[in-house]
Amino acid sequence: MERPKLVTDVSQWGLLRWPARSRARLVVTTLVGSALAIACPLWSSDYILNFSSSALLNILLITANLFVLVVAAFLQAALLGDLFFTPGWRQRALLGERPGKGANATEEMMAVQDHNAEFIAIILIGVLVNGFAVNQLTGGFFDRYHNEAFFQVRMRAEDPDERLASLTKLADPINNRIWERPALHTMIVDALDDPDDQVRQRAAWTAGALNVDRADEALIALATDHSDIGTRAQAAYALGKLPRSEKNRTTLEALIAADQPTEVRLGAFRGLASLADPFAVPAILPHIDDPADEVAAYAYWALARIGSPEARQQVKKRVETLPHGARRCAALEAFKMVSTKDDTIWARRSFQRVDPELFCEPLTFQEPDERIHHVVWGESVRLKWLKTVGNTDPFSHQDWLVRLVNDPEQDVRTRDVADEILRQMARVQR
């Protein structure tokens, strides 16, 4: 079997011999090929960016355009060679003609150089130049396709799973460098009107995750007036992730009212927790006594995320008076974040007196990107008191924390938490 060889003599390629029969043909064919190399990408880029809903079709179109660019570069290189290479180069290199027999045949063959290396180099340069020109004329198609159209095309698909996958892929942290692109923000806002509930909810979450501030009006409309409860809840949560504004805050405050569906209320509390606006504290405080334990826990959690001392007295009162249970655990969770140095001694005493067996059940929720938020941490009551000391005035009680770490009678978890507080203190002191 004959081994394959790399052919460097372009005359052996046998390409485009008809246009090369004369210079006039070559000029006309080159002009037509160059025009097609511009026109085809202009049309296909507009179609791909604005109308296409098939990634496979896009790949085929891009491949076809690249082929046209290569053909145009070949024609341009042939014309340049005919104009500037050794006279007779076109006939010999492109048409494969050889001088007839005679005394001057050898001299004629030696006089006409092949210029094969230069010809191939010009083709490669032509491909690059043509590609650059097309990219400029199409407004940066290659960049826009890779960073925008890839997601936009999938959002035009009829299959809701494709649209959902597009939003999911976009929100992947690996793509954070393109999150500020206006075209993608527009795509997300448009997706808030998607007919599919899951896609619409994911679009709302993505608007919050990517901080799409132009989505605020659409999110307010979804959160306050939509038939799908899940969409309302997700829109309320996303609204709280946008930059603070009085309109966003007052919308969320209205959504935590008792006459709203529970799922919407929880979404609004999540939004207020993310917004972390101290002006929302008066509206949240009454809900720590809500008849529903879960709603009350979310109200405490929102106060903890805001961390305003305005809530301190009300939360402390519940910690002092409520019996052990889900509500008191939620109150203790919030107290860790709203307490002050004045509460540190009380927290230490409570740590010493509380039954080590008292435990708080966890309350969590998970975001679409699988991040888990702990509304109430599942841990012993003693640990909550210990963390209160760590959050308020640990440096004044450093010796006590050291004793806890070295006390073999303390449980492992208590010693670990005390040790972690000491490590954080050491980092602050550096």
Tab-separated table of N, CA and C in Angstrom, residues 300 317-324 327-328 331:
chain	number	residue	atom	x	y	z
A	300	TYR	N	-37.592	35.998	61.349
A	300	TYR	CA	-36.385	36.092	62.174
A	300	TYR	C	-35.126	36.070	61.303
A	317	LYS	N	-36.636	39.595	73.768
A	317	LYS	CA	-37.827	39.305	74.575
A	317	LYS	C	-38.358	37.903	74.241
A	318	ARG	N	-38.372	37.547	72.947
A	318	ARG	CA	-38.873	36.204	72.560
A	318	ARG	C	-37.919	35.113	73.047
A	319	VAL	N	-36.619	35.385	72.999
A	319	VAL	CA	-35.652	34.404	73.488
A	319	VAL	C	-35.860	34.145	74.973
A	320	GLU	N	-36.189	35.191	75.713
A	320	GLU	CA	-36.364	35.074	77.165
A	320	GLU	C	-37.667	34.380	77.538
A	321	THR	N	-38.707	34.556	76.725
A	321	THR	CA	-40.039	34.110	77.144
A	321	THR	C	-40.549	32.855	76.430
A	322	LEU	N	-40.075	32.589	75.234
A	322	LEU	CA	-40.596	31.439	74.497
A	322	LEU	C	-40.053	30.128	75.059
A	323	PRO	N	-40.887	29.089	75.076
A	323	PRO	CA	-40.377	27.766	75.469
A	323	PRO	C	-39.519	27.191	74.348
A	324	HIS	N	-38.732	26.200	74.711
A	324	HIS	CA	-37.875	25.610	73.686
A	324	HIS	C	-38.725	24.981	72.582
A	327	ARG	N	-39.821	28.008	67.312
A	327	ARG	CA	-39.858	29.470	67.349
A	327	ARG	C	-38.683	30.046	68.139
A	328	ARG	N	-38.408	29.441	69.301
A	328	ARG	CA	-37.306	29.965	70.107
A	328	ARG	C	-35.973	29.728	69.395
A	331	ALA	N	-35.631	32.431	66.986
A	331	ALA	CA	-35.306	33.677	67.691
A	331	ALA	C	-33.837	33.697	68.097
